[in-house]
XYZ file of N, CA and C in Angstrom:
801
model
N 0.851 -1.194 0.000
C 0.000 0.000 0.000
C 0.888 1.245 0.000
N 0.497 2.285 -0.900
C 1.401 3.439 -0.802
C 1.102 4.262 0.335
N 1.923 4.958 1.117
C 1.901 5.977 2.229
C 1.095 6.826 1.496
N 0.150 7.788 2.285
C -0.449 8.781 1.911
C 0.498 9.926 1.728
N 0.222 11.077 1.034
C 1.313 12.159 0.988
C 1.004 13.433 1.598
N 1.455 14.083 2.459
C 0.921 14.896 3.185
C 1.086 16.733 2.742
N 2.309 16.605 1.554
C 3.262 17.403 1.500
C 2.096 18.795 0.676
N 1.369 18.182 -0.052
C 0.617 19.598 -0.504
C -1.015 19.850 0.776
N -0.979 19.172 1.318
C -1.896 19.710 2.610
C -1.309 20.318 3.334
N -0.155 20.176 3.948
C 0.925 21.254 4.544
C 1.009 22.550 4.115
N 1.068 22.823 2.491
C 1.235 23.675 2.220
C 0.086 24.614 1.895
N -1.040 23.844 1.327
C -2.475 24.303 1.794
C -2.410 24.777 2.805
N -2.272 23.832 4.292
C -2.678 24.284 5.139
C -2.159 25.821 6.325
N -0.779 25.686 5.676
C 0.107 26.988 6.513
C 0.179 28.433 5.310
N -0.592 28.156 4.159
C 0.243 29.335 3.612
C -0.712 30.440 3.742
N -1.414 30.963 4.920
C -1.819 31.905 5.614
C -0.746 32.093 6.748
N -0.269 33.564 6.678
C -0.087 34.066 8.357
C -0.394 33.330 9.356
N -1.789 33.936 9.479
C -2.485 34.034 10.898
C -1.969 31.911 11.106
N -2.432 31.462 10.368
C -2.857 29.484 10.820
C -0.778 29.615 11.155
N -0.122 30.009 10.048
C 0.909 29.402 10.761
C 1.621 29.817 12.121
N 0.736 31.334 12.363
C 1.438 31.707 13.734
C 1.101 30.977 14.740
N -0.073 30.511 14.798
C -1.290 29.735 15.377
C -0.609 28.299 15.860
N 0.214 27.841 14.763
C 0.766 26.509 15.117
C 1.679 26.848 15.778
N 2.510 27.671 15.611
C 3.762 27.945 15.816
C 4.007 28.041 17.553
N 2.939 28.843 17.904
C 2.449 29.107 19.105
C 2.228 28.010 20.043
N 1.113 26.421 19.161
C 1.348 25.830 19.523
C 2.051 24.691 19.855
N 2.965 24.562 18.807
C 4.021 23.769 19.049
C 4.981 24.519 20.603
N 4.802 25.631 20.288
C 6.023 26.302 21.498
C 5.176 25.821 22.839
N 3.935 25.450 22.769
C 3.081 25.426 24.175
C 3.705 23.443 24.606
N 4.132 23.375 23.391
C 3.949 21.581 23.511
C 5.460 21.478 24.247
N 6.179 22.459 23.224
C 8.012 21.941 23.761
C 8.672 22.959 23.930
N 8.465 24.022 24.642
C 8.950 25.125 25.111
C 10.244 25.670 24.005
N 10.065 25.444 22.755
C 10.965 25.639 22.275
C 10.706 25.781 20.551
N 10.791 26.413 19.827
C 10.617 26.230 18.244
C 12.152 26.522 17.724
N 12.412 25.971 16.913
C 13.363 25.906 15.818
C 12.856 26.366 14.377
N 13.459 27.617 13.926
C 12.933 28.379 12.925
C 13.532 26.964 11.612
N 14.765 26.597 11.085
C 14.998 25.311 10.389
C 13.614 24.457 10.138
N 13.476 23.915 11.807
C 12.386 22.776 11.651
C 10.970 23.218 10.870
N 10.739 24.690 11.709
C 9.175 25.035 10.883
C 9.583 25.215 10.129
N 10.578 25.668 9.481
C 10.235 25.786 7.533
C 10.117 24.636 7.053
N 10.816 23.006 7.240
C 10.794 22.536 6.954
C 9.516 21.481 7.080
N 9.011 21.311 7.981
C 7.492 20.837 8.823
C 6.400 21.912 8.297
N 6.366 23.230 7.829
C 5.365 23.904 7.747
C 5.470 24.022 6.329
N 6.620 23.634 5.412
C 6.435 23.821 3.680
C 6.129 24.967 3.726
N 7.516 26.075 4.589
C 7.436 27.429 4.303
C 8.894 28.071 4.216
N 9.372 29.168 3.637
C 11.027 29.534 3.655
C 11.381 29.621 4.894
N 12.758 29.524 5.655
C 13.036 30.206 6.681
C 13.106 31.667 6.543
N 12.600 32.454 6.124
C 13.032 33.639 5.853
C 11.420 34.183 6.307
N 9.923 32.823 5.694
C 9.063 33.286 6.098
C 8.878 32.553 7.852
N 9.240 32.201 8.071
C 9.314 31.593 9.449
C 9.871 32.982 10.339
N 10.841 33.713 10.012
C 11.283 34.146 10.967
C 10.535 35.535 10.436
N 9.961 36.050 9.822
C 9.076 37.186 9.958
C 8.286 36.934 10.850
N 7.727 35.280 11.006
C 6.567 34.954 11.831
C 7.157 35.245 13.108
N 8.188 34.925 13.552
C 8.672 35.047 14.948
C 9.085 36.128 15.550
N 9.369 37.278 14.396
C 9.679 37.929 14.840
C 8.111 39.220 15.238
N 6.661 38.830 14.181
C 6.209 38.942 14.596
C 5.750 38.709 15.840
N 5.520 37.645 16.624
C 5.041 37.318 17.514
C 5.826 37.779 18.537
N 7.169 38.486 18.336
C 8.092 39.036 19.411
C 7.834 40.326 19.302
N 7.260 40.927 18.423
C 6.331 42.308 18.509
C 5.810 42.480 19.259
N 4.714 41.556 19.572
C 3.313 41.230 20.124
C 3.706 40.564 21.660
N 4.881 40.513 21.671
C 5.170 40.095 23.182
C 4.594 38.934 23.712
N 4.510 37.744 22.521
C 4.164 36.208 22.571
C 5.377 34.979 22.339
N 6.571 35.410 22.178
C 7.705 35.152 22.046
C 9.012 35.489 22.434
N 10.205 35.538 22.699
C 11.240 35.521 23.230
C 12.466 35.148 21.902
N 12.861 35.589 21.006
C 13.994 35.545 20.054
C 15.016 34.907 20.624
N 15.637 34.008 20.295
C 16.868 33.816 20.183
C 17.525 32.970 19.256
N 18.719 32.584 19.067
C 19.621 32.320 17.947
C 18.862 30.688 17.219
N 18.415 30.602 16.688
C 18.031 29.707 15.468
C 16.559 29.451 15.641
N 15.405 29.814 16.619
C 14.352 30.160 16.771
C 13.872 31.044 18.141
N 12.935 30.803 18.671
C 12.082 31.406 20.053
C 12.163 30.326 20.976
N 11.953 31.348 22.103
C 10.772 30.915 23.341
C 10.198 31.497 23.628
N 9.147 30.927 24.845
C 8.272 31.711 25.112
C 8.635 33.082 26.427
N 8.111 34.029 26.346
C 8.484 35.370 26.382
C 9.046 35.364 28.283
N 9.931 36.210 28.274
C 10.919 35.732 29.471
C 9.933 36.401 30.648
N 9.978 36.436 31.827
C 9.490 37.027 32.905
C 7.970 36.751 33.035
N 7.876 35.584 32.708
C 6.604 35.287 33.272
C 6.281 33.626 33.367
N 7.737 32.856 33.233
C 7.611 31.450 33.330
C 7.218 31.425 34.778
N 6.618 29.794 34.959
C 6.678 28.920 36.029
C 7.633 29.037 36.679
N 7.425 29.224 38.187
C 8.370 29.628 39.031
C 9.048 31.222 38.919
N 8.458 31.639 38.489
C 9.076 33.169 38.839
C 8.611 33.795 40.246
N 9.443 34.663 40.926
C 8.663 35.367 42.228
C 7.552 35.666 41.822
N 6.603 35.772 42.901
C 5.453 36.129 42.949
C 5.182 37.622 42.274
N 6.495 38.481 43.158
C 5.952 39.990 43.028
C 6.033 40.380 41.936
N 6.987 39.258 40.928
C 7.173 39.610 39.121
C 6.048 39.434 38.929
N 5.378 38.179 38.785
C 4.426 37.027 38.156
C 2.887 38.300 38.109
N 2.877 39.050 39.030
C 1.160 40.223 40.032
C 1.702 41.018 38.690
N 2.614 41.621 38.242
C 3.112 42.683 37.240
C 2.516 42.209 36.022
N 2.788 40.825 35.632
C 2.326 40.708 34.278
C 0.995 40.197 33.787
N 0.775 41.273 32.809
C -0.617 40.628 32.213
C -2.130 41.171 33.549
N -1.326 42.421 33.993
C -2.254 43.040 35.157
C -3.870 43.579 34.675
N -3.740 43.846 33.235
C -4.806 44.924 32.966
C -5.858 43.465 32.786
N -5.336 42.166 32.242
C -6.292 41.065 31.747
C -6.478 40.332 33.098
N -5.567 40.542 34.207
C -5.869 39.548 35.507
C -7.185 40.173 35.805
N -6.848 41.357 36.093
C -8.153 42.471 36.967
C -9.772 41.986 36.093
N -9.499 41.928 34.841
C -10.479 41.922 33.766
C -11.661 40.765 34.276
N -10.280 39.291 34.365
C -10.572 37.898 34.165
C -11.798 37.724 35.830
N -10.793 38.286 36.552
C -10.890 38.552 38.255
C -12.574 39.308 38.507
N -12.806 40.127 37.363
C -14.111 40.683 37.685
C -15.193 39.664 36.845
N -14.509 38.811 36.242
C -15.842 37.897 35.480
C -15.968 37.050 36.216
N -15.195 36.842 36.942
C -15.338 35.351 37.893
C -15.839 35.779 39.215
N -16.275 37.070 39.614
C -17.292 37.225 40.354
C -18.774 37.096 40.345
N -19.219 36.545 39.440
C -20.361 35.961 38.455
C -20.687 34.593 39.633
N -19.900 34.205 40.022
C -20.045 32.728 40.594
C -19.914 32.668 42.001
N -19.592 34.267 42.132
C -19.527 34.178 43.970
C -21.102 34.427 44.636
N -21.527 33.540 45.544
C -22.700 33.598 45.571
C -22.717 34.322 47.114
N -23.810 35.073 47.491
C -24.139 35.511 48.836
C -24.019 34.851 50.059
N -23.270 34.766 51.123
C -23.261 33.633 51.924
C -22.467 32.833 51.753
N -22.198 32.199 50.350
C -21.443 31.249 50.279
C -19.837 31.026 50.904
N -19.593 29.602 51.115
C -18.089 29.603 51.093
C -17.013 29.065 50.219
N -16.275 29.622 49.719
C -15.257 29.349 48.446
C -13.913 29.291 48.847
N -13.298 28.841 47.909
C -11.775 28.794 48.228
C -11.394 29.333 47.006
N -9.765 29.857 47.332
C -9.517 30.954 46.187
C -7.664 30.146 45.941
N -7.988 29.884 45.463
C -6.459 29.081 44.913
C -4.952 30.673 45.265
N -3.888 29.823 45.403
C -2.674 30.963 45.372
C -2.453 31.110 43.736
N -2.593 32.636 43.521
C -2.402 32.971 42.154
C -2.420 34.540 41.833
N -2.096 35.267 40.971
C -1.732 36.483 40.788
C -3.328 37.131 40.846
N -3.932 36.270 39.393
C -5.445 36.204 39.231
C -5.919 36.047 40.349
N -6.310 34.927 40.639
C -6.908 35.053 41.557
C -7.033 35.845 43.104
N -5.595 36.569 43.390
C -5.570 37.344 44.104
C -6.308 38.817 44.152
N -5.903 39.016 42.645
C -7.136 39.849 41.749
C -8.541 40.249 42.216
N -9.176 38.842 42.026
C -10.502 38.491 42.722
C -10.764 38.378 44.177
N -10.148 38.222 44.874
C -10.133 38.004 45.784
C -9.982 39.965 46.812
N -9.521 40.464 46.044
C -9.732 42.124 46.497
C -10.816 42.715 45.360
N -11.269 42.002 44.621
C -12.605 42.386 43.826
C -13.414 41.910 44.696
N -13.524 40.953 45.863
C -14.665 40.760 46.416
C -15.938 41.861 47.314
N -16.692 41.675 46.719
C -18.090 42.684 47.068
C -18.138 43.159 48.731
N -18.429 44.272 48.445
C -18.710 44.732 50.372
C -19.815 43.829 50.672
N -20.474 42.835 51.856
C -21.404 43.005 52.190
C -21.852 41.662 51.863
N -21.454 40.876 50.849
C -21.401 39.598 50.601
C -21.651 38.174 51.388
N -21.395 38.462 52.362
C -21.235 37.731 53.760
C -20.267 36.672 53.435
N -19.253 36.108 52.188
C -18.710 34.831 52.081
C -17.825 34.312 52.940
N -17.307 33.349 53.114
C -16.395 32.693 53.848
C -15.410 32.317 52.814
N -13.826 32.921 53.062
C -13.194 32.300 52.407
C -12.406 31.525 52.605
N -12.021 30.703 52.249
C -10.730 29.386 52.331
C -9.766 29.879 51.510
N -8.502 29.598 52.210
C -7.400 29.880 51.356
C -6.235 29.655 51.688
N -4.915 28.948 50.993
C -3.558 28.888 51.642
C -2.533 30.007 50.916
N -3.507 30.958 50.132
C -2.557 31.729 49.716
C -2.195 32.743 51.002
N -0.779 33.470 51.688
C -0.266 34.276 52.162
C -0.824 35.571 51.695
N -0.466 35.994 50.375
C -0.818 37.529 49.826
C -2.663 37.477 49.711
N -3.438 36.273 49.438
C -5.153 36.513 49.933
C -5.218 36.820 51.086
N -4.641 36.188 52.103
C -4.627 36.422 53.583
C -4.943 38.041 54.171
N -3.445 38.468 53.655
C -3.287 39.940 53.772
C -4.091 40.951 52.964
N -4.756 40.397 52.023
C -5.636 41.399 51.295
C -6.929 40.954 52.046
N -7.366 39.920 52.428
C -8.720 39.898 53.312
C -8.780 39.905 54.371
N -7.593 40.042 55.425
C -7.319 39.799 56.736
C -8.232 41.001 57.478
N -8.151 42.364 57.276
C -8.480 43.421 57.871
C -10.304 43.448 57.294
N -10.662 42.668 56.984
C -12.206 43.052 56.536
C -13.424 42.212 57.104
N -14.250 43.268 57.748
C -15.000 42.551 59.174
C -16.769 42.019 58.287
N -16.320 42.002 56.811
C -17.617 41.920 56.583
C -17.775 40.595 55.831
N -16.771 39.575 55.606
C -16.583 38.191 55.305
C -15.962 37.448 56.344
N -15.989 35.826 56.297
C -15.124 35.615 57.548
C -13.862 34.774 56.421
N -13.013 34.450 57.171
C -11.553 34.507 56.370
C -10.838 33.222 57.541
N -10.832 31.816 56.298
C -10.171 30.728 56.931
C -8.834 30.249 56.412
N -8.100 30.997 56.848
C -6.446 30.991 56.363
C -5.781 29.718 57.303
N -5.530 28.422 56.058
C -4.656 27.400 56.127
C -3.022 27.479 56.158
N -2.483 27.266 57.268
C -1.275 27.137 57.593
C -0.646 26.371 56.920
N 0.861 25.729 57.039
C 1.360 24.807 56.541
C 2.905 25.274 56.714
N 3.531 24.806 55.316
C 5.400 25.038 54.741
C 4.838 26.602 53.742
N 5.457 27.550 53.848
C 5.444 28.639 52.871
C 6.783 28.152 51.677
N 5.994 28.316 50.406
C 6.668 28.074 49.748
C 6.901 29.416 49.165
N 8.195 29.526 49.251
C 8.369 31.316 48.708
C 8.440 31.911 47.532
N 8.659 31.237 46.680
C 8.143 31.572 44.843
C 6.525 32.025 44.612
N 5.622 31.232 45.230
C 4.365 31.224 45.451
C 3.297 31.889 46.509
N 4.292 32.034 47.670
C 3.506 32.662 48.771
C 2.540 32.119 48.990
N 2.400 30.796 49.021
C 1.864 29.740 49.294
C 1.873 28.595 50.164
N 0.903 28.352 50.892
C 1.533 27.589 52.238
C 1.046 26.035 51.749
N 1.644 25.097 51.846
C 1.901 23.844 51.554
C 2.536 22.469 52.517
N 2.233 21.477 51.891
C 2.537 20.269 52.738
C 1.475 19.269 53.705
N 2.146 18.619 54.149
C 0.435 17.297 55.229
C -0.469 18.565 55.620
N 0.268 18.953 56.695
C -1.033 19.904 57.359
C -2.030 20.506 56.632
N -1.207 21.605 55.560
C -2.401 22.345 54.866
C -3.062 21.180 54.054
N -3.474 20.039 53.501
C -3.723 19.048 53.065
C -4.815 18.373 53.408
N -4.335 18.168 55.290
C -5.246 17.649 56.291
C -6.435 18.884 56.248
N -5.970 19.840 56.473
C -6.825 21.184 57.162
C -7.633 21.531 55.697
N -7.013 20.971 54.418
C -8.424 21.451 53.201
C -9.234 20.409 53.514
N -9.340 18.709 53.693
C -9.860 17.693 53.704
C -10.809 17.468 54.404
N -11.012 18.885 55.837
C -11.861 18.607 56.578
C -12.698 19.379 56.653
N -12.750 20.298 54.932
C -13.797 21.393 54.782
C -14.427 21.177 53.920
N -15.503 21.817 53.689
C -16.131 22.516 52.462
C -16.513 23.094 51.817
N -15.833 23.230 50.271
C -16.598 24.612 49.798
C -17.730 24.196 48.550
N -18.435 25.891 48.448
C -19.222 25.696 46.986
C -18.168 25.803 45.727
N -17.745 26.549 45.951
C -16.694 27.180 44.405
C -15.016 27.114 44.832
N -14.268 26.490 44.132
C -12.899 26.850 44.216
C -12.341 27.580 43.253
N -12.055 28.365 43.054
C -11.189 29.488 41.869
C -10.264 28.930 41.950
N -9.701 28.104 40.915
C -8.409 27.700 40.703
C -6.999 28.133 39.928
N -5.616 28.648 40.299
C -5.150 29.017 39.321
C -4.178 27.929 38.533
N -3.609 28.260 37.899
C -2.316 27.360 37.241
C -1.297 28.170 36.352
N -0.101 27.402 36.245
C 0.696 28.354 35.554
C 0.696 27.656 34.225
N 0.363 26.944 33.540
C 0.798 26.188 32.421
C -1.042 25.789 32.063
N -1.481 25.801 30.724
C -2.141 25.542 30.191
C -1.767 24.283 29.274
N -2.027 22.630 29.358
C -1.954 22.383 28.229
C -2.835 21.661 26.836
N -3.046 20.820 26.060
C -3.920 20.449 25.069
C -4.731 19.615 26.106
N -4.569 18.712 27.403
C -5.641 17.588 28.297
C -6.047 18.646 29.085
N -5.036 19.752 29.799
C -5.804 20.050 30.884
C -4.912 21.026 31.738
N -4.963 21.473 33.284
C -3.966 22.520 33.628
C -3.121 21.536 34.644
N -2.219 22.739 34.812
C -0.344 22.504 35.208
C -0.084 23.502 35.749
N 0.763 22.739 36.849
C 1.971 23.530 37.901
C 3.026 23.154 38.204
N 3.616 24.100 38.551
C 5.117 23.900 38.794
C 5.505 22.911 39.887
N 4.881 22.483 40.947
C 5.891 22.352 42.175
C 4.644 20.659 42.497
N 4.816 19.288 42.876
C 4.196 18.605 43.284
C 3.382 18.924 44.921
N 4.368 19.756 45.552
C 3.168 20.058 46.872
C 2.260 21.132 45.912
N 2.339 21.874 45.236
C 1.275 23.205 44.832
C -0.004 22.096 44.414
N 0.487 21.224 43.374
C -0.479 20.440 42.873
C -1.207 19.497 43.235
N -0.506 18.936 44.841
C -1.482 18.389 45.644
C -2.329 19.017 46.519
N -2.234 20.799 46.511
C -3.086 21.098 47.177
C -4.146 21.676 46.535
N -3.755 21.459 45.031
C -4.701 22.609 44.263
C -5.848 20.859 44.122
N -5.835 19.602 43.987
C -5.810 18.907 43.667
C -6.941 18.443 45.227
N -6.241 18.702 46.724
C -7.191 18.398 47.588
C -8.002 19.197 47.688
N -8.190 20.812 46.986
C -9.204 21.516 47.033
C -10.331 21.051 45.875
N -9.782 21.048 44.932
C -10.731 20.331 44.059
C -11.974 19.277 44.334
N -10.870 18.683 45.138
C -11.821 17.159 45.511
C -13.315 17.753 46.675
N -12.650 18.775 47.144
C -13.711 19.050 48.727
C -14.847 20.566 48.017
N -14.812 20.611 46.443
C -15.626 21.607 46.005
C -16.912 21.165 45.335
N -17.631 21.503 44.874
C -18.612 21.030 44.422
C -18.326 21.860 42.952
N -18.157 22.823 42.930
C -17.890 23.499 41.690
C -17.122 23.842 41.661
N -15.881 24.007 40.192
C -14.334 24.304 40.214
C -14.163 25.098 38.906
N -13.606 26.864 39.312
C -13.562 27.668 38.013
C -12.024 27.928 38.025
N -11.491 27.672 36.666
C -10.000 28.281 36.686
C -10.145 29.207 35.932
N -9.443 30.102 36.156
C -9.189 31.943 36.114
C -7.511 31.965 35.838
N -6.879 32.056 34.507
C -5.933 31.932 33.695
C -5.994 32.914 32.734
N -4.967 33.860 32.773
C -5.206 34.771 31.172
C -4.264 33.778 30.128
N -4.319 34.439 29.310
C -4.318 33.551 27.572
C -2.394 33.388 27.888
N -1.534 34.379 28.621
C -0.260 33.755 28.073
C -0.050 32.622 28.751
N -0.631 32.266 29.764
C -0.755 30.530 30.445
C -0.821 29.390 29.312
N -1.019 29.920 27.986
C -1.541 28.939 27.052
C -0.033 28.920 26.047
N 0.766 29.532 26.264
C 2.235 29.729 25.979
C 2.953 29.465 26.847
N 2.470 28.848 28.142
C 3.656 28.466 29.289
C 3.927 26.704 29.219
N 4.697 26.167 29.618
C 4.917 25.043 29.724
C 5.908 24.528 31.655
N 4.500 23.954 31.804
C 4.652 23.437 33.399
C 4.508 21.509 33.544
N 5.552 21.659 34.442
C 5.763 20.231 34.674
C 4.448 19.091 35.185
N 3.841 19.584 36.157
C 3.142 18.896 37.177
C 1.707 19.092 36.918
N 0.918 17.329 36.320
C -0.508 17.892 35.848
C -1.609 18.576 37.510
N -2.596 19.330 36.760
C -3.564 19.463 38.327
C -4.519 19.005 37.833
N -4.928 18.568 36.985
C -6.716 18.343 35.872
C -6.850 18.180 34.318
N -7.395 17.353 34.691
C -7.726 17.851 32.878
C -9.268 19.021 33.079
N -9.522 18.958 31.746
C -10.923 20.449 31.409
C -11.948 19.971 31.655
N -12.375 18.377 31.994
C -13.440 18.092 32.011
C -13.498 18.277 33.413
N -12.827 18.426 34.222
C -13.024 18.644 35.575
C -13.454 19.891 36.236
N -12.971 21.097 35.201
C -13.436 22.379 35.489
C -15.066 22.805 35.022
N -16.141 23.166 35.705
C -16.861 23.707 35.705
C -16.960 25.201 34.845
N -15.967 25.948 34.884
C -16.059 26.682 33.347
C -14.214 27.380 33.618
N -13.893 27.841 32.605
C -12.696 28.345 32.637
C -12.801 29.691 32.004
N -12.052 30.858 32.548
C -12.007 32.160 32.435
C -10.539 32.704 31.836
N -10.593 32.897 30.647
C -9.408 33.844 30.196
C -9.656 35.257 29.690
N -8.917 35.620 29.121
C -8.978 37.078 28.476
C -8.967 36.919 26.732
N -9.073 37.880 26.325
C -9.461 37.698 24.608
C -8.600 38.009 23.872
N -7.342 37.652 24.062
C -5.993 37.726 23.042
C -5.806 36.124 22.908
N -6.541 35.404 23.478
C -6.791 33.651 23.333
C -6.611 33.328 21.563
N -5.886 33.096 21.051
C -6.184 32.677 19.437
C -7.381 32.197 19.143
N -7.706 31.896 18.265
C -8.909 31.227 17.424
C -9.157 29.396 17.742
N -7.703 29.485 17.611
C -7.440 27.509 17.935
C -7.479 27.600 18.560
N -7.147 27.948 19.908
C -7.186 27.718 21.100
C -8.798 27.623 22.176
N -9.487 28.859 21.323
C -10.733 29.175 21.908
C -11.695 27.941 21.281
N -11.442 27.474 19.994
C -12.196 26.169 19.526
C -11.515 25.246 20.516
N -10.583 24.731 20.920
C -9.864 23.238 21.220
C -10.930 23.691 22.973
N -10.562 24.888 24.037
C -10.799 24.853 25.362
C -12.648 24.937 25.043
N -13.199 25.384 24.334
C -14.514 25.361 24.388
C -15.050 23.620 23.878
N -14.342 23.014 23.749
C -15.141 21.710 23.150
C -14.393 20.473 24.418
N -14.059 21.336 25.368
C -13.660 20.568 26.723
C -14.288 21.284 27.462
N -14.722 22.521 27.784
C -15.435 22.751 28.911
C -15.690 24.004 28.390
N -16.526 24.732 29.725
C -17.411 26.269 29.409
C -16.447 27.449 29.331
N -16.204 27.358 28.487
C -15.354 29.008 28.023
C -15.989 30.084 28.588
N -15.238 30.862 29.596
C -15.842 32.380 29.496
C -14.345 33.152 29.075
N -14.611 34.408 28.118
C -13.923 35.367 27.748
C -14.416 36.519 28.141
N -13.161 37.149 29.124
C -13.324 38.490 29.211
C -12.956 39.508 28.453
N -13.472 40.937 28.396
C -12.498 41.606 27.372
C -11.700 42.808 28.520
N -10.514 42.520 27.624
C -9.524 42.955 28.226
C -9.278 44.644 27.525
């Protein structure tokens, strides 16, 4: 039997801009890494048009240049300090942070994952609300600590200092013996099954909150979908709806909407 030939669908298929930036993007989400060589040769395009593409996307501050292709754009990987991580992508956190108040209900009690976003939300919360919050983030702590009009259940543990996040058995034990309605979940890594974090304690706690929620929203802006993180927390069928901002590509917004409830904010 002859092999099928793929070589003029390739070229069909990339010789638009926009589709080949699109891949390009996602290949970099798959292997933290593109090789301008390989896509010309994999995309049945010049290197000469490859690297306009990259260098577009280093315009646009979706890429990181360097010597024979990209990465993805520096100062905002997995594991960066916290106080970098709150800086970037501020105008779409705040954005994402006010749509996902949609789900905070009166009374209710929620847990708010450690995250830039979600910290966001978590000082977007309404005067008067009455909620109870759960939380092992440090910096939620201090933004809800002084406010007499929610009550505020801050989990101890190991502070992990990249994260400002408290971790390990205890905080583990102490989510296991609660409950919430809603967990706001964050992550640093978006990938094609589902979300990702950096550190195995982060992900067992994002992982025992999950289990003790009844409903679970992750709150991620779109360059999460350009990060690449080690440690799975979920796949999409587990999230109850997911919240980004609207610089999300086209592929991307088809692939996360046919796994779970897309909300887009505009940024």
């Amino acid at each position: 039997m002859t092999a099928p030939q793929h070589t003029g669908d390739q070229k069909l298929r990339y010789d638009s801009a926009p589709r080949r930036r699109e891949e390009i993007l996602r290949r970099m989400r798959n292997a933290g890494y593109v090789s301008a060589p390989e896509l010309s040769a994999e995309l049945a395009v010049s290197e000469r048009t490859v690297r306009r593409d990259l260098q577009k996307l280093a315009d646009l501050g979706l890429v990181e240049l360097v010597y024979g292709g990209a990465l993805a754009p520096a100062g905002v990987r997995p594991g960066s300090p916290f106080g970098t991580r709150s800086e970037v992508q501020s105008r779409q956190k705040r954005a994402i942070a006010s749509q996902a108040l949609r789900f905070v209900e009166g009374g209710a009690t929620i847990g708010i994952d450690s995250g830039t976003t979600t910290l966001e939300m978590a000082r977007l919360l309404p005067a008067g609300s009455g909620v109870t919050v759960v939380t092992h983030s440090l910096p939620t702590m201090a933004a809800l600590g002084e406010r007499d009009d929610l009550t505020l259940i801050g989990l101890g543990g190991l502070l992990h200092p990249s994260t400002q996040t408290f971790t390990g058995p205890d905080t583990i034990a102490a989510i296991s013996r609660l409950r919430v309605h809603t967990f706001f979940l964050a992550a640093s890594g978006l990938g094609r099954d589902g979300a990702y974090c950096s550190t195995p304690l982060d992900a067992e706690a994002k992982r025992a909150f999950i289990d003790i929620a009844e409903r679970v929203v992750l709150l991620t802006d779109s360059s999460k979908l350009r990060q690449i993180a080690p440690v799975p927390i979920c796949d999409y069928g587990r999230l109850d709806a997911l919240i980004t901002d609207d610089a999300i590509t086209d592929v991307d917004r088809s692939h996360l909407t046919s796994r779970t409830r897309l909300l887009i904010s505009a940024s």
